[in-house]
Amino acid sequence: MDALIKNIQAAGVQKVISVGFDLPSSEYCRSLAEKYPCVYFTAGLHPTELKNYAHGDIEKIEKLAAHEKCVAIGEIGLDYHYPDTDKPLQREVFLSQLNLASKLNLPVQIHSRDCAEDTLNILKEYAPKLTAGGLLHCYSYSVEIAMEIEKLGFHFSFGGTSTYSGSKKARRTIAALNIDRFMTETDSPYLAPKSKQGVFPNTPESIPEIALNIAEIRGVSLEQAAEQIWQNAHTLFKKLN
C-alpha cells in the first residue's frame, strides 16, 4: 500500500476517497485514512453486499461516519442487475442510509444499476432531506435522467469506462452537465480506462487519463478540468481539507 500511495501521488493525484461497501471494508477504509494523510473514506452498505446484513448495522455505519475523515455515507443505492436481487431489502437499507445521511448532514455516494426509474423516484422524494447533497458514481444512464437528477442538486462522477468511444451516454452527459457537477473516479480495482484496457487492478493512477478525457469532451485544458474537479469535490465533500 505504501508503494501504491507513492505512485498515486507521483501521478498528480493529491487526495483519494476510499469507498466502503460493507462494514469490514468501511472499517478498512477508515484504517487507511488514519494511516495516510491523503486518504479519506466513506462508510456504507452496498446493495449487492447485504447477505450478512443484520439489525444494528446502520448504527455501526453511523459510528464510522462520525470519524473526522469520513466524507460521505456510501456506497449505497440499488442494483437490479442480478436475478436473485432482494429488492425490498435493498430499498429498506438504502432508505435507512439516506435517513442517516440526512441526520448527520453528510453527502451520499450512490450506486445505481439497472434501476434508473426507482432511483430517480427515491431521489426526488429524499432530495429535500439530503441537504449535504450526493454523488451518482460511475454514471451510465441517459442525459435526460442526468438532467432530472442534476435539478435535485446532485453531482456525478465518471471513471475509466467514460474514456471509451462506445460509452456514448456517459460522454454525452459529461458534455451536458453544468461545470460544477462532475468529478473523476476509478472505481478501483475495476473499470480501467482505455489505455489500460484489460489491466487489473485499476488504481487512482488512472485519474489523469480520465480527467483528460473530460477536458477533451468539455473543450478545455487538462489544468482547467482538474481545477474544476478539485473545486467540485471540495464543495460536495465538506470534510476534505
PDB file of C-alpha atoms in Angstrom:
ATOM      1  CA  MET A   1       0.000   0.000   0.000  1.00  0.00           C
ATOM      2  CA  ASP A   2       2.886   2.400   0.683  1.00  0.00           C
ATOM      3  CA  ALA A   3       4.110   1.945  -2.892  1.00  0.00           C
ATOM      4  CA  LEU A   4       0.622   2.465  -4.304  1.00  0.00           C
ATOM      5  CA  ILE A   5       0.176   5.711  -2.382  1.00  0.00           C
ATOM      6  CA  LYS A   6       3.531   6.952  -3.678  1.00  0.00           C
ATOM      7  CA  ASN A   7       2.569   6.052  -7.250  1.00  0.00           C
ATOM      8  CA  ILE A   8      -0.789   7.775  -6.911  1.00  0.00           C
ATOM      9  CA  GLN A   9       0.851  10.944  -5.663  1.00  0.00           C
ATOM     10  CA  ALA A  10       3.502  10.750  -8.375  1.00  0.00           C
ATOM     11  CA  ALA A  11       0.657  10.680 -10.919  1.00  0.00           C
ATOM     12  CA  GLY A  12      -0.518  14.034  -9.540  1.00  0.00           C
ATOM     13  CA  VAL A  13      -3.480  12.761  -7.506  1.00  0.00           C
ATOM     14  CA  GLN A  14      -3.387  14.686  -4.251  1.00  0.00           C
ATOM     15  CA  LYS A  15      -6.376  13.221  -2.400  1.00  0.00           C
ATOM     16  CA  VAL A  16      -8.168   9.868  -2.543  1.00  0.00           C
ATOM     17  CA  ILE A  17     -11.536   8.820  -1.151  1.00  0.00           C
ATOM     18  CA  SER A  18     -11.516   5.103  -0.324  1.00  0.00           C
ATOM     19  CA  VAL A  19     -15.051   3.758  -0.533  1.00  0.00           C
ATOM     20  CA  GLY A  20     -16.661   1.261   1.833  1.00  0.00           C
ATOM     21  CA  PHE A  21     -19.236  -1.262   0.610  1.00  0.00           C
ATOM     22  CA  ASP A  22     -19.957  -3.161   3.847  1.00  0.00           C
ATOM     23  CA  LEU A  23     -18.895  -2.961   7.488  1.00  0.00           C
ATOM     24  CA  PRO A  24     -15.477  -4.678   7.157  1.00  0.00           C
ATOM     25  CA  SER A  25     -14.499  -2.658   4.087  1.00  0.00           C
ATOM     26  CA  SER A  26     -15.695   0.588   5.684  1.00  0.00           C
ATOM     27  CA  GLU A  27     -13.559  -0.182   8.734  1.00  0.00           C
ATOM     28  CA  TYR A  28     -10.599  -0.961   6.476  1.00  0.00           C
ATOM     29  CA  CYS A  29     -11.066   2.309   4.609  1.00  0.00           C
ATOM     30  CA  ARG A  30     -11.052   4.095   7.953  1.00  0.00           C
ATOM     31  CA  SER A  31      -7.727   2.453   8.807  1.00  0.00           C
ATOM     32  CA  LEU A  32      -6.252   3.652   5.504  1.00  0.00           C
ATOM     33  CA  ALA A  33      -7.471   7.187   6.180  1.00  0.00           C
ATOM     34  CA  GLU A  34      -5.902   7.111   9.619  1.00  0.00           C
ATOM     35  CA  LYS A  35      -2.565   5.940   8.220  1.00  0.00           C
ATOM     36  CA  TYR A  36      -2.273   8.129   5.116  1.00  0.00           C
ATOM     37  CA  PRO A  37      -2.898  11.905   5.205  1.00  0.00           C
ATOM     38  CA  CYS A  38      -4.042  11.951   1.561  1.00  0.00           C
ATOM     39  CA  VAL A  39      -6.739   9.299   2.074  1.00  0.00           C
ATOM     40  CA  TYR A  40     -10.319   9.956   3.164  1.00  0.00           C
ATOM     41  CA  PHE A  41     -13.144   7.436   3.256  1.00  0.00           C
ATOM     42  CA  THR A  42     -16.842   6.672   3.058  1.00  0.00           C
ATOM     43  CA  ALA A  43     -18.861   4.203   5.115  1.00  0.00           C
ATOM     44  CA  GLY A  44     -21.903   2.388   3.804  1.00  0.00           C
ATOM     45  CA  LEU A  45     -23.719  -0.797   2.838  1.00  0.00           C
ATOM     46  CA  HIS A  46     -23.749  -1.553  -0.906  1.00  0.00           C
ATOM     47  CA  PRO A  47     -26.972  -3.031  -2.343  1.00  0.00           C
ATOM     48  CA  THR A  48     -25.285  -6.234  -3.574  1.00  0.00           C
ATOM     49  CA  GLU A  49     -23.443  -6.796  -0.284  1.00  0.00           C
ATOM     50  CA  LEU A  50     -26.400  -7.384   2.045  1.00  0.00           C
ATOM     51  CA  LYS A  51     -26.217 -11.147   2.555  1.00  0.00           C
ATOM     52  CA  ASN A  52     -24.875 -10.629   6.070  1.00  0.00           C
ATOM     53  CA  TYR A  53     -26.974  -7.562   6.849  1.00  0.00           C
ATOM     54  CA  ALA A  54     -28.149  -7.561  10.464  1.00  0.00           C
ATOM     55  CA  HIS A  55     -30.096  -5.369  12.835  1.00  0.00           C
ATOM     56  CA  GLY A  56     -27.764  -2.744  14.225  1.00  0.00           C
ATOM     57  CA  ASP A  57     -25.575  -2.387  11.135  1.00  0.00           C
ATOM     58  CA  ILE A  58     -26.879   1.103  10.401  1.00  0.00           C
ATOM     59  CA  GLU A  59     -25.845   2.185  13.879  1.00  0.00           C
ATOM     60  CA  LYS A  60     -22.366   0.818  13.221  1.00  0.00           C
ATOM     61  CA  ILE A  61     -22.170   2.823   9.992  1.00  0.00           C
ATOM     62  CA  GLU A  62     -23.231   5.882  11.969  1.00  0.00           C
ATOM     63  CA  LYS A  63     -20.319   5.418  14.360  1.00  0.00           C
ATOM     64  CA  LEU A  64     -17.879   5.126  11.460  1.00  0.00           C
ATOM     65  CA  ALA A  65     -19.374   8.231   9.855  1.00  0.00           C
ATOM     66  CA  ALA A  66     -18.545  10.288  12.933  1.00  0.00           C
ATOM     67  CA  HIS A  67     -14.846   9.984  12.064  1.00  0.00           C
ATOM     68  CA  GLU A  68     -13.263  13.282  11.045  1.00  0.00           C
ATOM     69  CA  LYS A  69     -12.152  11.813   7.689  1.00  0.00           C
ATOM     70  CA  CYS A  70     -15.410  10.081   6.746  1.00  0.00           C
ATOM     71  CA  VAL A  71     -16.676  12.341   3.969  1.00  0.00           C
ATOM     72  CA  ALA A  72     -19.922  10.580   2.978  1.00  0.00           C
ATOM     73  CA  ILE A  73     -22.374   7.742   3.525  1.00  0.00           C
ATOM     74  CA  GLY A  74     -21.660   5.303   0.725  1.00  0.00           C
ATOM     75  CA  GLU A  75     -21.524   3.314  -1.313  1.00  0.00           C
ATOM     76  CA  ILE A  76     -25.285   2.889  -1.080  1.00  0.00           C
ATOM     77  CA  GLY A  77     -28.138   2.504  -3.539  1.00  0.00           C
ATOM     78  CA  LEU A  78     -29.974  -0.032  -5.675  1.00  0.00           C
ATOM     79  CA  ASP A  79     -28.811  -2.735  -8.086  1.00  0.00           C
ATOM     80  CA  TYR A  80     -31.290  -4.883 -10.030  1.00  0.00           C
ATOM     81  CA  HIS A  81     -28.690  -6.494 -12.276  1.00  0.00           C
ATOM     82  CA  TYR A  82     -28.695  -9.957 -10.696  1.00  0.00           C
ATOM     83  CA  PRO A  83     -31.672 -12.359 -10.882  1.00  0.00           C
ATOM     84  CA  ASP A  84     -31.628 -13.135  -7.155  1.00  0.00           C
ATOM     85  CA  THR A  85     -31.940  -9.480  -6.162  1.00  0.00           C
ATOM     86  CA  ASP A  86     -33.837  -8.848  -2.925  1.00  0.00           C
ATOM     87  CA  LYS A  87     -35.435  -5.562  -3.957  1.00  0.00           C
ATOM     88  CA  PRO A  88     -37.383  -4.941  -0.727  1.00  0.00           C
ATOM     89  CA  LEU A  89     -34.238  -5.374   1.388  1.00  0.00           C
ATOM     90  CA  GLN A  90     -32.197  -3.163  -0.922  1.00  0.00           C
ATOM     91  CA  ARG A  91     -34.817  -0.448  -0.685  1.00  0.00           C
ATOM     92  CA  GLU A  92     -35.068  -0.756   3.108  1.00  0.00           C
ATOM     93  CA  VAL A  93     -31.302  -0.439   3.612  1.00  0.00           C
ATOM     94  CA  PHE A  94     -30.978   2.338   1.028  1.00  0.00           C
ATOM     95  CA  LEU A  95     -33.688   4.445   2.663  1.00  0.00           C
ATOM     96  CA  SER A  96     -32.241   3.829   6.127  1.00  0.00           C
ATOM     97  CA  GLN A  97     -28.871   5.145   4.960  1.00  0.00           C
ATOM     98  CA  LEU A  98     -30.441   8.141   3.225  1.00  0.00           C
ATOM     99  CA  ASN A  99     -32.112   8.983   6.519  1.00  0.00           C
ATOM    100  CA  LEU A 100     -28.793   8.525   8.299  1.00  0.00           C
ATOM    101  CA  ALA A 101     -27.075  10.922   5.882  1.00  0.00           C
ATOM    102  CA  SER A 102     -29.835  13.434   6.479  1.00  0.00           C
ATOM    103  CA  LYS A 103     -29.445  13.071  10.231  1.00  0.00           C
ATOM    104  CA  LEU A 104     -25.657  13.522  10.079  1.00  0.00           C
ATOM    105  CA  ASN A 105     -25.747  16.194   7.345  1.00  0.00           C
ATOM    106  CA  LEU A 106     -23.354  14.166   5.200  1.00  0.00           C
ATOM    107  CA  PRO A 107     -23.438  13.626   1.431  1.00  0.00           C
ATOM    108  CA  VAL A 108     -24.343  10.253  -0.049  1.00  0.00           C
ATOM    109  CA  GLN A 109     -22.440   8.290  -2.664  1.00  0.00           C
ATOM    110  CA  ILE A 110     -24.957   6.361  -4.731  1.00  0.00           C
ATOM    111  CA  HIS A 111     -24.633   3.173  -6.768  1.00  0.00           C
ATOM    112  CA  SER A 112     -27.453   2.580  -9.254  1.00  0.00           C
ATOM    113  CA  ARG A 113     -27.545  -0.190 -11.870  1.00  0.00           C
ATOM    114  CA  ASP A 114     -30.497  -1.307 -13.986  1.00  0.00           C
ATOM    115  CA  CYS A 115     -32.922   0.643 -11.810  1.00  0.00           C
ATOM    116  CA  ALA A 116     -33.000   4.190 -13.149  1.00  0.00           C
ATOM    117  CA  GLU A 117     -36.701   4.818 -12.519  1.00  0.00           C
ATOM    118  CA  ASP A 118     -36.709   3.610  -8.918  1.00  0.00           C
ATOM    119  CA  THR A 119     -33.511   5.519  -8.133  1.00  0.00           C
ATOM    120  CA  LEU A 120     -34.851   8.731  -9.647  1.00  0.00           C
ATOM    121  CA  ASN A 121     -38.153   8.464  -7.770  1.00  0.00           C
ATOM    122  CA  ILE A 122     -36.385   7.904  -4.443  1.00  0.00           C
ATOM    123  CA  LEU A 123     -34.009  10.797  -5.032  1.00  0.00           C
ATOM    124  CA  LYS A 124     -36.913  13.082  -5.878  1.00  0.00           C
ATOM    125  CA  GLU A 125     -38.547  12.108  -2.600  1.00  0.00           C
ATOM    126  CA  TYR A 126     -35.430  12.414  -0.458  1.00  0.00           C
ATOM    127  CA  ALA A 127     -33.629  15.354  -2.071  1.00  0.00           C
ATOM    128  CA  PRO A 128     -35.175  17.933   0.298  1.00  0.00           C
ATOM    129  CA  LYS A 129     -33.803  15.954   3.261  1.00  0.00           C
ATOM    130  CA  LEU A 130     -30.333  15.471   1.771  1.00  0.00           C
ATOM    131  CA  THR A 131     -29.132  18.994   2.430  1.00  0.00           C
ATOM    132  CA  ALA A 132     -25.473  17.934   2.104  1.00  0.00           C
ATOM    133  CA  GLY A 133     -26.055  16.639  -1.429  1.00  0.00           C
ATOM    134  CA  GLY A 134     -24.882  13.486  -3.088  1.00  0.00           C
ATOM    135  CA  LEU A 135     -22.958  11.832  -5.883  1.00  0.00           C
ATOM    136  CA  LEU A 136     -24.087   9.373  -8.563  1.00  0.00           C
ATOM    137  CA  HIS A 137     -20.973   7.292  -9.124  1.00  0.00           C
ATOM    138  CA  CYS A 138     -19.943   5.814 -12.488  1.00  0.00           C
ATOM    139  CA  TYR A 139     -22.991   7.418 -14.056  1.00  0.00           C
ATOM    140  CA  SER A 140     -24.240   5.447 -17.075  1.00  0.00           C
ATOM    141  CA  TYR A 141     -27.901   6.355 -17.592  1.00  0.00           C
ATOM    142  CA  SER A 142     -29.255   8.794 -20.173  1.00  0.00           C
ATOM    143  CA  VAL A 143     -28.600  12.521 -20.396  1.00  0.00           C
ATOM    144  CA  GLU A 144     -32.300  13.133 -19.777  1.00  0.00           C
ATOM    145  CA  ILE A 145     -32.220  11.292 -16.437  1.00  0.00           C
ATOM    146  CA  ALA A 146     -28.987  13.086 -15.528  1.00  0.00           C
ATOM    147  CA  MET A 147     -30.677  16.432 -16.087  1.00  0.00           C
ATOM    148  CA  GLU A 148     -33.510  15.418 -13.757  1.00  0.00           C
ATOM    149  CA  ILE A 149     -31.048  14.332 -11.081  1.00  0.00           C
ATOM    150  CA  GLU A 150     -28.941  17.453 -11.562  1.00  0.00           C
ATOM    151  CA  LYS A 151     -32.012  19.589 -10.838  1.00  0.00           C
ATOM    152  CA  LEU A 152     -32.160  17.886  -7.445  1.00  0.00           C
ATOM    153  CA  GLY A 153     -28.664  19.182  -6.637  1.00  0.00           C
ATOM    154  CA  PHE A 154     -26.634  16.017  -7.125  1.00  0.00           C
ATOM    155  CA  HIS A 155     -23.131  15.551  -8.532  1.00  0.00           C
ATOM    156  CA  PHE A 156     -21.877  12.853 -10.924  1.00  0.00           C
ATOM    157  CA  SER A 157     -18.582  11.003 -11.190  1.00  0.00           C
ATOM    158  CA  PHE A 158     -17.100   9.261 -14.207  1.00  0.00           C
ATOM    159  CA  GLY A 159     -14.491   6.526 -14.345  1.00  0.00           C
ATOM    160  CA  GLY A 160     -12.422   4.630 -16.852  1.00  0.00           C
ATOM    161  CA  THR A 161     -15.339   3.462 -18.967  1.00  0.00           C
ATOM    162  CA  SER A 162     -16.082   7.063 -19.941  1.00  0.00           C
ATOM    163  CA  THR A 163     -12.798   7.144 -21.900  1.00  0.00           C
ATOM    164  CA  TYR A 164     -14.120   4.583 -24.414  1.00  0.00           C
ATOM    165  CA  SER A 165     -15.740   5.941 -27.570  1.00  0.00           C
ATOM    166  CA  GLY A 166     -18.562   3.442 -27.121  1.00  0.00           C
ATOM    167  CA  SER A 167     -19.614   4.989 -23.801  1.00  0.00           C
ATOM    168  CA  LYS A 168     -21.927   7.410 -25.565  1.00  0.00           C
ATOM    169  CA  LYS A 169     -24.323   8.045 -22.674  1.00  0.00           C
ATOM    170  CA  ALA A 170     -21.536   8.925 -20.255  1.00  0.00           C
ATOM    171  CA  ARG A 171     -19.768  11.122 -22.785  1.00  0.00           C
ATOM    172  CA  ARG A 172     -22.971  12.961 -23.690  1.00  0.00           C
ATOM    173  CA  THR A 173     -23.701  13.512 -20.026  1.00  0.00           C
ATOM    174  CA  ILE A 174     -20.224  14.928 -19.388  1.00  0.00           C
ATOM    175  CA  ALA A 175     -20.812  17.367 -22.244  1.00  0.00           C
ATOM    176  CA  ALA A 176     -24.258  18.385 -20.963  1.00  0.00           C
ATOM    177  CA  LEU A 177     -23.666  18.823 -17.214  1.00  0.00           C
ATOM    178  CA  ASN A 178     -23.051  22.159 -15.581  1.00  0.00           C
ATOM    179  CA  ILE A 179     -19.347  22.544 -14.884  1.00  0.00           C
ATOM    180  CA  ASP A 180     -19.843  22.403 -11.120  1.00  0.00           C
ATOM    181  CA  ARG A 181     -21.386  18.916 -11.191  1.00  0.00           C
ATOM    182  CA  PHE A 182     -18.776  16.426 -12.424  1.00  0.00           C
ATOM    183  CA  MET A 183     -15.890  14.543 -10.785  1.00  0.00           C
ATOM    184  CA  THR A 184     -13.459  11.747 -11.588  1.00  0.00           C
ATOM    185  CA  GLU A 185     -13.178   8.294 -10.068  1.00  0.00           C
ATOM    186  CA  THR A 186     -11.616   4.924 -10.797  1.00  0.00           C
ATOM    187  CA  ASP A 187     -13.981   2.507  -9.041  1.00  0.00           C
ATOM    188  CA  SER A 188     -10.770   0.708  -8.095  1.00  0.00           C
ATOM    189  CA  PRO A 189      -9.881  -2.033  -8.701  1.00  0.00           C
ATOM    190  CA  TYR A 190     -12.279  -2.199 -11.659  1.00  0.00           C
ATOM    191  CA  LEU A 191     -13.102  -0.218 -14.827  1.00  0.00           C
ATOM    192  CA  ALA A 192      -9.668   0.560 -16.220  1.00  0.00           C
ATOM    193  CA  PRO A 193      -9.511   3.389 -18.794  1.00  0.00           C
ATOM    194  CA  LYS A 194      -8.825   2.920 -22.499  1.00  0.00           C
ATOM    195  CA  SER A 195      -5.015   2.894 -22.286  1.00  0.00           C
ATOM    196  CA  LYS A 196      -5.139   0.171 -19.613  1.00  0.00           C
ATOM    197  CA  GLN A 197      -7.888  -1.987 -21.069  1.00  0.00           C
ATOM    198  CA  GLY A 198      -7.781  -5.438 -19.501  1.00  0.00           C
ATOM    199  CA  VAL A 199      -5.402  -4.339 -16.736  1.00  0.00           C
ATOM    200  CA  PHE A 200      -6.223  -5.407 -13.179  1.00  0.00           C
ATOM    201  CA  PRO A 201      -6.172  -3.892 -10.684  1.00  0.00           C
ATOM    202  CA  ASN A 202      -7.119  -0.437 -11.829  1.00  0.00           C
ATOM    203  CA  THR A 203      -5.891   2.239  -9.408  1.00  0.00           C
ATOM    204  CA  PRO A 204      -6.215   6.017  -8.888  1.00  0.00           C
ATOM    205  CA  GLU A 205      -3.083   6.360 -11.032  1.00  0.00           C
ATOM    206  CA  SER A 206      -5.630   6.351 -13.891  1.00  0.00           C
ATOM    207  CA  ILE A 207      -7.229   9.624 -12.788  1.00  0.00           C
ATOM    208  CA  PRO A 208      -5.138  11.878 -15.104  1.00  0.00           C
ATOM    209  CA  GLU A 209      -6.338   9.942 -18.162  1.00  0.00           C
ATOM    210  CA  ILE A 210      -9.949  10.173 -17.018  1.00  0.00           C
ATOM    211  CA  ALA A 211      -9.585  13.893 -16.291  1.00  0.00           C
ATOM    212  CA  LEU A 212      -8.007  14.463 -19.706  1.00  0.00           C
ATOM    213  CA  ASN A 213     -10.948  12.719 -21.350  1.00  0.00           C
ATOM    214  CA  ILE A 214     -13.355  15.039 -19.528  1.00  0.00           C
ATOM    215  CA  ALA A 215     -11.265  18.040 -20.567  1.00  0.00           C
ATOM    216  CA  GLU A 216     -11.390  16.994 -24.205  1.00  0.00           C
ATOM    217  CA  ILE A 217     -15.142  16.453 -24.116  1.00  0.00           C
ATOM    218  CA  ARG A 218     -15.648  19.841 -22.461  1.00  0.00           C
ATOM    219  CA  GLY A 219     -13.209  21.605 -24.784  1.00  0.00           C
ATOM    220  CA  VAL A 220     -10.941  22.890 -22.023  1.00  0.00           C
ATOM    221  CA  SER A 221      -7.378  22.269 -20.929  1.00  0.00           C
ATOM    222  CA  LEU A 222      -6.454  19.459 -18.556  1.00  0.00           C
ATOM    223  CA  GLU A 223      -5.456  22.090 -15.998  1.00  0.00           C
ATOM    224  CA  GLN A 224      -8.847  23.778 -16.215  1.00  0.00           C
ATOM    225  CA  ALA A 225     -10.697  20.480 -15.870  1.00  0.00           C
ATOM    226  CA  ALA A 226      -8.528  19.395 -12.930  1.00  0.00           C
ATOM    227  CA  GLU A 227      -9.124  22.673 -11.112  1.00  0.00           C
ATOM    228  CA  GLN A 228     -12.868  22.405 -11.643  1.00  0.00           C
ATOM    229  CA  ILE A 229     -12.954  18.785 -10.458  1.00  0.00           C
ATOM    230  CA  TRP A 230     -10.933  19.773  -7.374  1.00  0.00           C
ATOM    231  CA  GLN A 231     -13.395  22.554  -6.568  1.00  0.00           C
ATOM    232  CA  ASN A 232     -16.399  20.318  -7.151  1.00  0.00           C
ATOM    233  CA  ALA A 233     -15.055  17.613  -4.834  1.00  0.00           C
ATOM    234  CA  HIS A 234     -14.380  20.079  -2.036  1.00  0.00           C
ATOM    235  CA  THR A 235     -17.797  21.670  -2.495  1.00  0.00           C
ATOM    236  CA  LEU A 236     -19.581  18.355  -2.063  1.00  0.00           C
ATOM    237  CA  PHE A 237     -17.309  16.639   0.447  1.00  0.00           C
ATOM    238  CA  LYS A 238     -17.029  19.283   3.132  1.00  0.00           C
ATOM    239  CA  LYS A 239     -14.761  17.133   5.329  1.00  0.00           C
ATOM    240  CA  LEU A 240     -11.990  17.130   2.736  1.00  0.00           C
ATOM    241  CA  ASN A 241      -9.359  19.576   3.986  1.00  0.00           C
TER     242      ASN A 241
END
